[in-house]
Short mmCIF file of C-alpha atoms in Angstrom, two decimals:
data_model
loop_
_atom_site.label_atom_id
_atom_site.label_comp_id
_atom_site.label_asym_id
_atom_site.label_seq_id
_atom_site.Cartn_x
_atom_site.Cartn_y
_atom_site.Cartn_z
CA UNK A 634 -19.68 -22.75 -5.34
CA UNK A 635 -20.76 -22.41 -9.27
CA UNK A 636 -17.78 -21.72 -12.14
CA UNK A 637 -17.31 -18.26 -12.04
CA UNK A 638 -18.38 -18.51 -15.36
CA UNK A 639 -21.90 -19.65 -15.22
CA UNK A 640 -22.16 -16.57 -11.63
CA UNK A 641 -21.03 -14.28 -15.18
CA UNK A 642 -23.71 -14.94 -17.25
CA UNK A 643 -26.32 -15.28 -14.55
CA UNK A 644 -24.83 -11.50 -13.86
CA UNK A 645 -25.02 -10.12 -17.42
CA UNK A 646 -28.16 -11.71 -18.08
CA UNK A 647 -29.95 -9.11 -15.14
CA UNK A 648 -32.34 -6.20 -16.36
CA UNK A 649 -31.48 -2.38 -16.06
CA UNK A 650 -34.10 -1.57 -12.84
CA UNK A 651 -32.38 -2.64 -9.68
CA UNK A 652 -36.04 -3.73 -8.47
CA UNK A 653 -35.34 -6.21 -11.84
CA UNK A 654 -32.02 -7.12 -10.62
CA UNK A 655 -32.64 -8.67 -7.21
CA UNK A 656 -35.76 -10.27 -8.32
CA UNK A 657 -33.44 -12.37 -11.14
CA UNK A 658 -30.62 -12.36 -8.70
CA UNK A 659 -33.26 -14.36 -6.11
CA UNK A 660 -34.66 -16.46 -9.15
CA UNK A 661 -31.37 -17.45 -10.54
CA UNK A 662 -30.00 -18.23 -7.69
CA UNK A 663 -27.40 -16.12 -8.25
CA UNK A 664 -24.70 -16.39 -4.72
CA UNK A 665 -24.39 -13.44 -2.74
CA UNK A 666 -21.26 -11.57 -3.33
CA UNK A 667 -19.74 -12.65 0.26
CA UNK A 668 -20.28 -16.87 -0.71
CA UNK A 669 -18.50 -15.74 -3.72
CA UNK A 670 -15.36 -13.58 -2.12
CA UNK A 671 -14.62 -15.94 0.55
CA UNK A 672 -14.52 -18.61 -1.87
CA UNK A 673 -12.32 -16.81 -4.01
CA UNK A 674 -10.46 -16.64 -1.08
CA UNK A 675 -9.93 -19.80 0.25
CA UNK A 676 -8.21 -20.10 -3.80
CA UNK A 677 -6.06 -17.68 -3.29
CA UNK A 678 -5.06 -19.10 -0.11
CA UNK A 679 -3.59 -22.07 -2.35
CA UNK A 680 -0.45 -23.59 -2.93
CA UNK A 681 -1.39 -23.39 -6.51
CA UNK A 682 -1.74 -20.30 -7.41
CA UNK A 683 1.54 -19.54 -8.08
CA UNK A 684 2.48 -22.19 -10.81
CA UNK A 685 -1.05 -21.89 -12.57
CA UNK A 686 -0.15 -18.23 -13.25
CA UNK A 687 -2.65 -16.48 -11.71
CA UNK A 688 -5.53 -18.24 -13.10
CA UNK A 689 -7.77 -17.02 -9.78
CA UNK A 690 -7.01 -14.28 -10.30
CA UNK A 691 -8.06 -13.53 -13.64
CA UNK A 692 -11.25 -15.02 -12.46
CA UNK A 693 -10.88 -12.83 -9.83
CA UNK A 694 -10.68 -9.48 -12.70
CA UNK A 695 -13.37 -10.85 -14.97
CA UNK A 696 -16.14 -10.95 -12.11
CA UNK A 697 -15.05 -7.40 -10.87
CA UNK A 698 -15.85 -6.94 -15.44
CA UNK A 699 -18.50 -8.16 -15.71
CA UNK A 700 -20.67 -7.69 -12.18
CA UNK A 701 -22.69 -4.66 -11.41
CA UNK A 702 -22.44 -2.26 -8.21
CA UNK A 703 -25.69 -3.30 -6.76
CA UNK A 704 -24.60 -7.16 -6.29
CA UNK A 705 -21.01 -6.37 -4.87
CA UNK A 706 -22.54 -4.70 -2.11
CA UNK A 707 -25.11 -5.81 -1.20
CA UNK A 708 -26.90 -9.14 -0.20
CA UNK A 709 -29.58 -10.52 -0.63
CA UNK A 710 -30.49 -12.99 2.48
CA UNK A 711 -32.46 -11.66 4.77
CA UNK A 712 -30.47 -12.21 8.19
CA UNK A 713 -27.32 -12.69 7.01
CA UNK A 714 -23.65 -10.27 8.34
CA UNK A 715 -21.06 -11.16 7.82
CA UNK A 716 -18.94 -8.25 7.02
CA UNK A 717 -18.15 -8.25 3.52
CA UNK A 718 -15.46 -4.91 4.16
CA UNK A 719 -13.64 -6.68 5.88
CA UNK A 720 -14.13 -9.78 3.23
CA UNK A 721 -12.73 -6.77 0.06
CA UNK A 722 -10.01 -6.04 2.74
CA UNK A 723 -7.98 -9.59 2.86
CA UNK A 724 -9.34 -10.11 -1.37
CA UNK A 725 -7.11 -6.73 -1.62
CA UNK A 726 -4.54 -8.40 1.30
CA UNK A 727 -4.20 -11.77 -1.35
CA UNK A 728 -4.49 -9.86 -4.73
CA UNK A 729 -1.38 -7.72 -3.28
CA UNK A 730 0.37 -10.89 -1.89
CA UNK A 731 0.20 -12.89 -5.32
CA UNK A 732 2.61 -10.36 -7.31
CA UNK A 733 5.10 -9.57 -3.71
CA UNK A 734 8.44 -9.49 -3.42
CA UNK A 735 10.69 -13.10 -2.15
CA UNK A 736 11.51 -13.03 0.63
CA UNK A 737 14.90 -12.20 0.91
CA UNK A 738 16.73 -14.32 3.20
CA UNK A 739 20.26 -12.23 2.90
CA UNK A 740 22.41 -10.10 5.35
CA UNK A 741 22.00 -7.09 2.35
CA UNK A 742 18.28 -7.53 1.51
CA UNK A 743 19.01 -8.23 -2.17
CA UNK A 744 18.22 -10.73 -4.18
CA UNK A 745 20.14 -11.13 -8.47
CA UNK A 746 17.24 -9.64 -11.30
CA UNK A 747 16.01 -13.56 -11.91
CA UNK A 748 14.56 -13.56 -8.59
CA UNK A 749 11.96 -11.29 -9.72
CA UNK A 750 11.38 -12.43 -13.23
CA UNK A 751 7.66 -12.96 -13.21
CA UNK A 752 6.97 -10.15 -10.60
CA UNK A 753 6.52 -6.97 -13.33
CA UNK A 754 3.53 -9.83 -15.25
CA UNK A 755 2.42 -9.98 -12.06
CA UNK A 756 1.89 -6.87 -10.50
CA UNK A 757 0.72 -5.75 -13.98
CA UNK A 758 -2.71 -8.21 -13.72
CA UNK A 759 -3.15 -7.40 -10.42
CA UNK A 760 -3.00 -3.00 -11.05
CA UNK A 761 -5.79 -3.79 -13.21
CA UNK A 762 -8.09 -6.18 -11.49
CA UNK A 763 -7.49 -3.50 -8.93
CA UNK A 764 -8.24 -0.98 -11.06
CA UNK A 765 -11.96 -3.04 -12.21
CA UNK A 766 -13.08 -3.01 -8.45
CA UNK A 767 -12.31 1.08 -7.94
CA UNK A 768 -14.62 1.94 -10.77
CA UNK A 769 -17.86 0.24 -9.95
CA UNK A 770 -16.55 1.23 -6.38
CA UNK A 771 -16.57 5.09 -7.68
CA UNK A 772 -20.37 4.21 -9.34
CA UNK A 773 -22.96 5.82 -7.64
CA UNK A 774 -25.77 5.33 -8.72
CA UNK A 775 -29.70 4.70 -7.15
CA UNK A 776 -29.46 1.06 -7.55
CA UNK A 777 -25.75 1.82 -5.17
CA UNK A 778 -26.46 4.11 -2.80
CA UNK A 779 -26.89 2.95 1.60
CA UNK A 780 -30.59 3.77 1.17
CA UNK A 781 -31.25 -0.34 2.18
CA UNK A 782 -29.67 -1.68 5.08
CA UNK A 783 -28.66 -4.57 3.13
CA UNK A 784 -26.69 -2.26 0.75
CA UNK A 785 -22.34 -1.05 1.48
CA UNK A 786 -21.57 2.02 0.83
CA UNK A 787 -18.91 2.01 -1.43
CA UNK A 788 -17.21 4.72 0.96
CA UNK A 789 -16.36 2.11 2.63
CA UNK A 790 -14.82 -0.04 1.20
CA UNK A 791 -12.94 1.72 -0.32
CA UNK A 792 -11.64 3.60 2.60
CA UNK A 793 -10.33 -0.03 3.52
CA UNK A 794 -9.10 -1.16 1.03
CA UNK A 795 -7.04 2.24 -0.05
CA UNK A 796 -4.10 2.57 2.60
CA UNK A 797 -2.94 -1.56 1.23
CA UNK A 798 -3.43 -0.02 -2.29
CA UNK A 799 -0.90 2.94 -1.70
CA UNK A 800 1.49 -0.15 -0.69
CA UNK A 801 1.44 -2.07 -4.03
CA UNK A 802 0.93 1.47 -6.00
CA UNK A 803 4.37 2.14 -4.20
CA UNK A 804 6.01 -1.15 -4.21
CA UNK A 805 5.75 -1.25 -8.13
CA UNK A 806 5.76 2.13 -9.70
CA UNK A 807 9.37 2.74 -9.39
CA UNK A 808 12.11 1.80 -11.38
CA UNK A 809 13.33 -1.42 -9.40
CA UNK A 810 14.81 -5.12 -10.54
CA UNK A 811 11.04 -6.20 -10.44
CA UNK A 812 9.60 -3.59 -11.85
CA UNK A 813 9.08 -3.35 -16.88
CA UNK A 814 7.70 0.11 -17.74
CA UNK A 815 4.52 -2.15 -18.00
CA UNK A 816 3.84 -2.13 -14.17
CA UNK A 817 4.80 0.83 -13.68
CA UNK A 818 2.71 2.47 -15.82
CA UNK A 819 -0.42 0.17 -14.54
CA UNK A 820 1.21 0.90 -10.83
CA UNK A 821 0.96 4.23 -11.79
CA UNK A 822 -2.68 4.23 -12.95
CA UNK A 823 -3.69 3.06 -10.34
CA UNK A 824 -2.72 4.98 -7.38
CA UNK A 825 -4.45 8.01 -9.97
CA UNK A 826 -8.01 5.91 -10.13
CA UNK A 827 -7.79 5.19 -6.13
CA UNK A 828 -6.67 9.09 -5.65
CA UNK A 829 -9.51 10.08 -7.43
CA UNK A 830 -12.37 6.75 -6.46
CA UNK A 831 -11.89 8.01 -2.32
CA UNK A 832 -12.53 11.87 -3.99
CA UNK A 833 -8.97 13.03 -3.55
CA UNK A 834 -6.94 15.79 -5.57
CA UNK A 835 -3.52 14.32 -4.99
CA UNK A 836 -1.49 11.91 -3.70
CA UNK A 837 0.08 14.09 -0.86
CA UNK A 838 -4.23 14.36 0.14
CA UNK A 839 -5.17 10.62 -0.22
CA UNK A 840 -1.85 10.30 1.98
CA UNK A 841 -2.32 13.59 4.15
CA UNK A 842 -6.33 14.05 3.93
CA UNK A 843 -7.40 18.26 3.83
CA UNK A 844 -8.60 20.77 6.55
CA UNK A 845 -11.77 20.20 5.42
CA UNK A 846 -11.72 16.40 5.81
CA UNK A 847 -8.57 15.59 7.55
CA UNK A 848 -6.44 13.19 8.95
CA UNK A 849 -5.38 10.58 5.09
CA UNK A 850 -4.34 7.46 4.93
CA UNK A 851 -1.01 7.72 6.58
CA UNK A 852 -1.19 6.36 9.61
CA UNK A 853 -3.00 3.36 8.44
CA UNK A 854 -0.56 2.86 6.03
CA UNK A 855 2.96 3.47 8.08
CA UNK A 856 0.86 1.32 10.71
CA UNK A 857 0.22 -1.79 7.38
CA UNK A 858 4.04 -1.30 7.01
CA UNK A 859 5.03 -1.08 10.65
CA UNK A 860 6.05 -4.80 11.63
CA UNK A 861 8.21 -4.68 7.95
CA UNK A 862 10.78 -1.70 9.09
CA UNK A 863 12.33 -2.84 12.73
CA UNK A 864 15.50 -4.32 12.56
CA UNK A 865 15.22 -8.11 12.66
CA UNK A 866 12.74 -8.33 9.41
CA UNK A 867 13.05 -4.89 6.93
CA UNK A 868 16.06 -6.82 4.76
CA UNK A 869 13.17 -9.57 4.11
CA UNK A 870 11.58 -7.92 1.99
CA UNK A 871 14.42 -5.74 -0.93
CA UNK A 872 11.21 -2.56 -1.52
CA UNK A 873 10.30 -2.19 1.87
CA UNK A 874 13.08 0.83 2.04
CA UNK A 875 12.22 1.91 -1.03
CA UNK A 876 8.37 2.30 -0.52
CA UNK A 877 9.31 4.14 2.82
CA UNK A 878 11.26 6.94 0.88
CA UNK A 879 8.80 7.12 -0.80
CA UNK A 880 6.39 7.77 0.81
CA UNK A 881 8.36 9.94 2.82
CA UNK A 882 8.61 12.31 0.30
CA UNK A 883 5.61 12.83 -0.16
CA UNK A 884 4.47 14.19 3.55
CA UNK A 885 5.99 17.34 3.95
CA UNK A 886 5.09 20.12 7.10
CA UNK A 887 2.58 20.48 8.43
CA UNK A 888 1.63 16.75 8.56
CA UNK A 889 4.54 14.55 9.01
CA UNK A 890 4.80 16.13 12.90
CA UNK A 891 1.73 14.15 13.38
CA UNK A 892 3.59 10.92 12.29
CA UNK A 893 7.46 11.74 14.01
CA UNK A 894 7.60 9.18 16.01
CA UNK A 895 7.21 6.32 13.25
CA UNK A 896 9.18 7.45 10.69
CA UNK A 897 12.53 7.90 13.07
CA UNK A 898 13.29 4.99 13.59
CA UNK A 899 13.21 3.38 10.81
CA UNK A 900 15.30 6.67 9.13
CA UNK A 901 18.23 6.24 11.70
CA UNK A 902 17.96 2.12 11.47
CA UNK A 903 18.37 2.82 7.34
CA UNK A 904 21.39 5.07 7.98
CA UNK A 905 23.02 2.65 10.25
CA UNK A 906 23.47 -0.43 8.15
CA UNK A 907 26.64 -1.15 6.56
CA UNK A 908 25.93 -0.60 3.15
CA UNK A 909 26.39 2.72 1.54
CA UNK A 910 23.68 2.52 -0.28
CA UNK A 911 21.51 2.17 2.97
CA UNK A 912 23.47 5.08 5.09
CA UNK A 913 22.80 6.91 1.83
CA UNK A 914 18.32 6.45 2.46
CA UNK A 915 18.95 6.52 5.27
CA UNK A 916 20.44 10.26 5.63
CA UNK A 917 18.41 11.84 3.35
CA UNK A 918 15.57 10.17 5.50
CA UNK A 919 17.67 11.98 7.92
CA UNK A 920 17.34 14.98 5.79
CA UNK A 921 13.19 15.51 4.76
CA UNK A 922 12.48 14.88 8.30
CA UNK A 923 15.42 17.87 9.04
CA UNK A 924 13.49 20.02 7.18
CA UNK A 925 9.52 19.27 7.32
CA UNK A 926 9.25 18.71 11.93
CA UNK A 927 9.56 22.04 13.54
CA UNK A 928 13.31 22.13 16.05
CA UNK A 929 10.75 22.04 19.04
CA UNK A 930 9.33 18.54 17.91
CA UNK A 931 12.52 17.82 17.59
CA UNK A 932 13.89 19.03 21.12
CA UNK A 933 12.03 17.15 22.21
CA UNK A 934 12.79 13.77 24.27
CA UNK A 935 16.64 14.36 22.83
CA UNK A 936 15.46 13.41 19.29
CA UNK A 937 17.16 16.06 17.89
CA UNK A 938 20.63 14.60 19.96
CA UNK A 939 19.95 11.43 18.38
CA UNK A 940 20.07 12.25 14.85
CA UNK A 941 22.98 13.99 15.66
CA UNK A 942 24.75 11.69 16.60
CA UNK A 943 23.86 9.24 14.24
CA UNK A 944 24.34 11.33 11.36
CA UNK A 945 28.22 12.93 12.76
CA UNK A 946 29.07 9.28 13.50
CA UNK A 947 29.28 8.30 9.72
CA UNK A 948 32.00 11.30 9.54
CA UNK A 949 34.95 8.40 11.60
CA UNK A 950 33.82 5.28 9.21
CA UNK A 951 36.70 3.23 7.91
CA UNK A 952 35.12 3.11 4.39
CA UNK A 953 36.47 4.64 1.39
CA UNK A 954 33.59 4.45 -0.53
CA UNK A 955 31.67 6.73 2.47
CA UNK A 956 32.39 9.12 1.13
CA UNK A 957 30.16 9.32 -1.29
CA UNK A 958 27.82 10.16 1.62
CA UNK A 959 29.21 13.57 2.69
CA UNK A 960 28.06 16.14 0.10
CA UNK A 961 24.11 14.41 1.59
CA UNK A 962 25.72 14.37 4.81
CA UNK A 963 27.39 18.13 5.37
CA UNK A 964 23.58 20.19 5.22
CA UNK A 965 21.48 17.29 7.44
CA UNK A 966 24.55 17.19 10.34
CA UNK A 967 24.68 20.94 10.74
CA UNK A 968 20.96 21.29 10.91
CA UNK A 969 21.32 18.30 13.94
CA UNK A 970 23.98 19.66 15.30
CA UNK A 971 21.94 23.45 15.49
CA UNK A 972 19.16 21.66 17.17
CA UNK A 973 21.36 19.26 19.45
CA UNK A 974 22.74 22.76 20.02
CA UNK A 975 19.51 24.52 20.93
CA UNK A 976 19.12 21.80 23.24
CA UNK A 977 20.99 22.24 25.97
CA UNK A 978 21.41 26.11 25.53
#
């Protein structure tokens, strides 16, 4: 593949009209976007990426900065049927992994702060790259319409990558050892841009949808996170529990009940951990579930009884530090006990 700078130069020399641009791309032999994305993905997958401090990410950023939406959403060769949507998903995942936290192999599920030293700058760079992509996908001029069979709808790409962007933003927008003020701001701005680009008004609408538009992105987000939230994996990534709680806090009645079978197991898992901070996080998650799921649904399949016993067992834990839990334990415990009593009445 040509050097990205050469491709950018050819893209910049294109005319303003749609026909003029297409003719220019063909005459200058500009590679189709599928080829460029595939080569960038190959570069992003190499082991050298983490040692060269993101030169490939910089290439992606420069390309998105100068490319026009017509080229990003189009292919110019007859018979090409490569799925650009999947390539953009793969690109989003690869960029996210570049700013991912190191794998944690310790039983406590935490790493020393020094292990995260490079994460904030990487996260900021990736967030800025995603911002450029969203800017291009938000353009709706005639040349980016879906009138041609060779063109891709911007919404199809936005809807496909937005769940990944939500997880990325939730990872890096909170005050944690792997973030700083600049990376948190970049994540916040990216989240706001994602909400706007998808035509939503709030993060809640992005996650839960609206009565007019139907379901939001939450089901896919939780599906993407599910492999990281079982008893063998949730401590491998120190951000997982915090991302889960961030999501849970933003989903209330009436939407949470739809996802009860997905959010209840991790909440119980966290509350059952031996570390006090994880117990507290789990109890708070369970309280949110109790407060935002109708009693009738909690009573189904013995869920209320399971929650009650999970909370009740904390009262008999002989840890002096567990006194911290009592202030937040009693309200959800009382609610769970009431539900459990209703189950047997």
